[in-house]
GROMACS .gro file of C-alpha atoms in nm:
model
  214
    1MET     CA    1  14.172   9.703  10.701
    2VAL     CA    2  14.116   9.791  10.336
    3ILE     CA    3  14.104  10.162  10.416
    4ASP     CA    4  14.434  10.137  10.604
    5ARG     CA    5  14.599   9.970  10.303
    6ILE     CA    6  14.466  10.238  10.072
    7LYS     CA    7  14.602  10.506  10.305
    8LYS     CA    8  14.944  10.338  10.306
    9ILE     CA    9  14.944  10.315   9.925
   10VAL     CA   10  14.844  10.681   9.893
   11LEU     CA   11  15.109  10.781  10.148
   12ARG     CA   12  15.381  10.586   9.965
   13GLY     CA   13  15.266  10.732   9.634
   14GLY     CA   14  15.283  11.081   9.779
   15LYS     CA   15  15.635  11.023   9.909
   16LEU     CA   16  15.743  10.884   9.572
   17CYS     CA   17  15.594  11.184   9.389
   18GLY     CA   18  15.765  11.417   9.634
   19ALA     CA   19  16.099  11.244   9.582
   20LEU     CA   20  16.063  11.260   9.202
   21LEU     CA   21  15.969  11.627   9.222
   22SER     CA   22  16.274  11.697   9.439
   23VAL     CA   23  16.500  11.518   9.191
   24TRP     CA   24  16.347  11.715   8.902
   25ILE     CA   25  16.396  12.047   9.084
   26LEU     CA   26  16.756  11.954   9.171
   27TYR     CA   27  16.816  11.860   8.806
   28GLN     CA   28  16.687  12.199   8.690
   29VAL     CA   29  16.893  12.387   8.950
   30LEU     CA   30  17.219  12.202   8.883
   31PHE     CA   31  17.208  12.191   8.504
   32GLY     CA   32  16.936  12.429   8.386
   33PHE     CA   33  17.045  12.718   8.604
   34LYS     CA   34  17.410  12.661   8.512
   35TYR     CA   35  17.316  12.672   8.143
   36TRP     CA   36  17.117  12.989   8.201
   37LEU     CA   37  17.414  13.153   8.376
   38ASN     CA   38  17.654  13.057   8.097
   39THR     CA   39  17.411  13.199   7.843
   40TRP     CA   40  17.337  13.515   8.037
   41PHE     CA   41  17.703  13.604   8.086
   42ALA     CA   42  17.790  13.544   7.723
   43PRO     CA   43  17.909  13.865   7.551
   44ILE     CA   44  17.602  13.896   7.333
   45ASN     CA   45  17.383  13.931   7.642
   46SER     CA   46  17.583  14.223   7.776
   47PRO     CA   47  17.410  14.547   7.871
   48PHE     CA   48  17.563  14.710   7.563
   49ALA     CA   49  17.488  14.432   7.315
   50PHE     CA   50  17.264  14.495   7.018
   51GLU     CA   51  16.900  14.396   7.033
   52GLY     CA   52  16.784  14.171   6.756
   53TYR     CA   53  16.941  13.830   6.808
   54ILE     CA   54  16.682  13.556   6.845
   55GLU     CA   55  16.897  13.247   6.901
   56ALA     CA   56  17.252  13.191   7.026
   57PHE     CA   57  17.468  12.879   7.025
   58ASP     CA   58  17.811  12.777   7.153
   59LYS     CA   59  17.847  13.058   7.410
   60SER     CA   60  17.713  13.311   7.161
   61GLN     CA   61  17.972  13.243   6.892
   62ILE     CA   62  17.690  13.145   6.657
   63VAL     CA   63  17.392  13.378   6.641
   64VAL     CA   64  17.072  13.402   6.442
   65TYR     CA   65  17.007  13.774   6.411
   66ARG     CA   66  16.685  13.935   6.293
   67LYS     CA   67  16.756  14.220   6.057
   68ASP     CA   68  16.458  14.416   5.931
   69LYS     CA   69  16.226  14.153   5.780
   70HIS     CA   70  16.476  13.870   5.747
   71SER     CA   71  16.716  13.675   5.967
   72GLU     CA   72  17.089  13.616   5.922
   73LEU     CA   73  17.332  13.356   6.056
   74TRP     CA   74  17.640  13.508   6.218
   75ASP     CA   75  17.964  13.362   6.350
   76MET     CA   76  18.144  13.581   6.602
   77HIS     CA   77  18.474  13.486   6.760
   78LEU     CA   78  18.507  13.583   7.122
   79GLU     CA   79  18.835  13.762   7.058
   80GLU     CA   80  18.638  13.992   6.825
   81TRP     CA   81  18.355  14.041   7.072
   82THR     CA   82  18.374  14.160   7.430
   83ARG     CA   83  18.095  14.191   7.680
   84TYR     CA   84  18.138  14.566   7.707
   85GLY     CA   85  18.307  14.646   7.379
   86GLY     CA   86  18.066  14.518   7.117
   87ALA     CA   87  18.143  14.333   6.795
   88SER     CA   88  18.435  14.441   6.581
   89LYS     CA   89  18.386  14.169   6.319
   90VAL     CA   90  18.097  13.948   6.221
   91ARG     CA   91  18.109  13.660   5.977
   92VAL     CA   92  17.780  13.633   5.793
   93LEU     CA   93  17.723  13.270   5.701
   94ASP     CA   94  17.378  13.318   5.551
   95GLU     CA   95  17.188  13.636   5.469
   96GLU     CA   96  16.850  13.462   5.460
   97VAL     CA   97  16.778  13.210   5.736
   98TYR     CA   98  16.449  13.023   5.717
   99THR     CA   99  16.442  12.809   6.030
  100TRP     CA  100  16.665  12.629   6.278
  101GLU     CA  101  16.670  12.377   6.561
  102LYS     CA  102  16.908  12.324   6.851
  103ASP     CA  103  17.001  11.971   6.960
  104MET     CA  104  17.026  11.978   7.340
  105GLY     CA  105  17.176  11.698   7.546
  106LEU     CA  106  17.035  11.544   7.862
  107PHE     CA  107  17.229  11.782   8.086
  108TYR     CA  108  17.158  12.103   7.894
  109GLU     CA  109  17.471  12.074   7.683
  110GLU     CA  110  17.445  12.218   7.333
  111ASN     CA  111  17.536  11.938   7.094
  112LYS     CA  112  17.457  12.072   6.748
  113PHE     CA  113  17.283  12.367   6.587
  114TYR     CA  114  17.092  12.298   6.267
  115VAL     CA  115  17.019  12.600   6.046
  116TYR     CA  116  16.839  12.597   5.712
  117GLY     CA  117  16.866  12.899   5.486
  118SER     CA  118  16.928  13.027   5.137
  119VAL     CA  119  17.283  12.891   5.109
  120GLY     CA  120  17.194  12.546   5.236
  121PHE     CA  121  17.178  12.343   5.556
  122TYR     CA  122  17.428  12.417   5.832
  123ILE     CA  123  17.528  12.165   6.098
  124ILE     CA  124  17.730  12.343   6.365
  125GLN     CA  125  17.895  12.139   6.639
  126SER     CA  126  18.014  12.297   6.961
  127GLU     CA  127  18.273  12.050   7.099
  128PRO     CA  128  18.499  12.033   6.909
  129PHE     CA  129  18.386  12.330   6.703
  130HIS     CA  130  18.302  12.227   6.349
  131VAL     CA  131  18.082  12.362   6.071
  132THR     CA  132  17.928  12.133   5.810
  133LEU     CA  133  17.747  12.293   5.518
  134LEU     CA  134  17.520  12.099   5.286
  135ILE     CA  135  17.545  12.366   5.021
  136ASN     CA  136  17.258  12.470   4.798
  137PRO     CA  137  17.350  12.359   4.441
  138GLU     CA  138  17.237  12.702   4.315
  139VAL     CA  139  17.501  12.877   4.525
  140ASP     CA  140  17.806  12.990   4.327
  141LEU     CA  141  18.086  13.090   4.563
  142THR     CA  142  18.258  13.282   4.282
  143SER     CA  143  17.952  13.503   4.232
  144PRO     CA  144  17.959  13.857   4.377
  145ASP     CA  145  17.626  13.777   4.545
  146TYR     CA  146  17.802  13.521   4.765
  147LYS     CA  147  18.128  13.705   4.822
  148TYR     CA  148  18.035  13.742   5.189
  149LEU     CA  149  17.998  13.364   5.217
  150SER     CA  150  18.324  13.274   5.045
  151LYS     CA  151  18.511  13.523   5.268
  152ALA     CA  152  18.355  13.377   5.582
  153LEU     CA  153  18.419  13.014   5.486
  154ALA     CA  154  18.778  13.092   5.389
  155LYS     CA  155  18.853  13.186   5.749
  156TYR     CA  156  18.783  12.835   5.875
  157SER     CA  157  19.060  12.578   5.889
  158ASP     CA  158  19.026  12.240   5.720
  159ASP     CA  159  18.951  12.086   6.059
  160GLU     CA  160  18.667  12.330   6.120
  161LEU     CA  161  18.478  12.314   5.790
  162THR     CA  162  18.322  12.042   5.576
  163ILE     CA  163  18.119  12.119   5.263
  164LEU     CA  164  17.878  11.853   5.140
  165HIS     CA  165  17.698  11.845   4.807
  166SER     CA  166  17.441  11.570   4.864
  167GLU     CA  167  17.213  11.482   5.153
  168THR     CA  168  17.329  11.121   5.119
  169GLU     CA  169  17.659  11.236   5.272
  170LEU     CA  170  17.487  11.337   5.596
  171GLU     CA  171  17.519  11.123   5.907
  172GLU     CA  172  17.205  10.938   6.012
  173ARG     CA  173  17.108  11.172   6.297
  174ASP     CA  174  17.189  11.483   6.094
  175LEU     CA  175  16.976  11.350   5.810
  176LEU     CA  176  16.687  11.307   6.055
  177PHE     CA  177  16.708  11.674   6.154
  178TYR     CA  178  16.749  11.778   5.791
  179GLU     CA  179  16.434  11.597   5.680
  180ARG     CA  180  16.239  11.731   5.976
  181ILE     CA  181  16.355  12.090   5.942
  182LEU     CA  182  16.256  12.098   5.575
  183ALA     CA  183  15.900  12.023   5.684
  184TYR     CA  184  15.881  12.342   5.894
  185PRO     CA  185  15.695  12.632   5.735
  186VAL     CA  186  15.938  12.898   5.615
  187MET     CA  187  16.012  13.158   5.884
  188LEU     CA  188  15.817  12.961   6.145
  189HIS     CA  189  16.050  13.099   6.410
  190GLN     CA  190  15.909  13.446   6.361
  191PHE     CA  191  15.603  13.321   6.545
  192ALA     CA  192  15.690  13.009   6.750
  193HIS     CA  193  15.937  12.727   6.807
  194PRO     CA  194  15.864  12.402   6.623
  195LEU     CA  195  15.785  12.109   6.849
  196PRO     CA  196  16.094  11.893   6.907
  197LEU     CA  197  16.026  11.535   6.801
  198LYS     CA  198  16.168  11.196   6.888
  199ARG     CA  199  16.302  10.964   6.621
  200GLU     CA  200  15.966  10.788   6.590
  201GLY     CA  201  15.789  11.120   6.536
  202THR     CA  202  15.630  11.171   6.879
  203ILE     CA  203  15.680  11.492   7.078
  204ASP     CA  204  15.992  11.499   7.295
  205TYR     CA  205  15.857  11.677   7.602
  206ARG     CA  206  16.197  11.697   7.774
  207LYS     CA  207  16.342  11.890   7.480
  208LEU     CA  208  16.027  12.100   7.470
  209LEU     CA  209  16.102  12.209   7.827
  210LEU     CA  210  16.460  12.291   7.728
  211TYR     CA  211  16.335  12.504   7.438
  212TYR     CA  212  16.133  12.733   7.658
  213PHE     CA  213  16.388  12.732   7.939
  214ASP     CA  214  16.637  12.854   7.681
   0.00000   0.00000   0.00000
């Protein structure tokens, strides 16, 4: 009698595990594979694209590109970049990127891209497209050293760009990423992705899966 009950419990547990596994696989196929396709067919992943980019966001409009021994943050508009024609123009937003983190949604949607570099802390939103820059107080946009930055920022409309001068102006969730990203060792991404964390500081294993799927 007891053995029969145990067998029934094990059988039900096996069915439940099988159902959960099926749901997980379906989730990956429906959303993960779709995200992979969208990423793969982005212009920057074309057969004739340059090799060197190490992270892409918002259908490859925003790219972290490794150049020699440093990384740069690029903004490329799709009308200036074709899958088989290459890039005609590139907006360099930062010539020295230290580290970054992508905020992925539950269904593989790219919510925001957080990038920390020499000019400050970028918060890039995909829908609607918007760039927020918590600018480094040492950055002088009138200086010849930052001419590339002032030219790039000038091309954004008022609806697309916000420049902040204090971390107190950041939204609560953006501030969380800002404080966390500052704790990463400089150039950590040359070796590995930082572990994505939940608000309470524990590892977010779902996001960890998204990191390596990406």
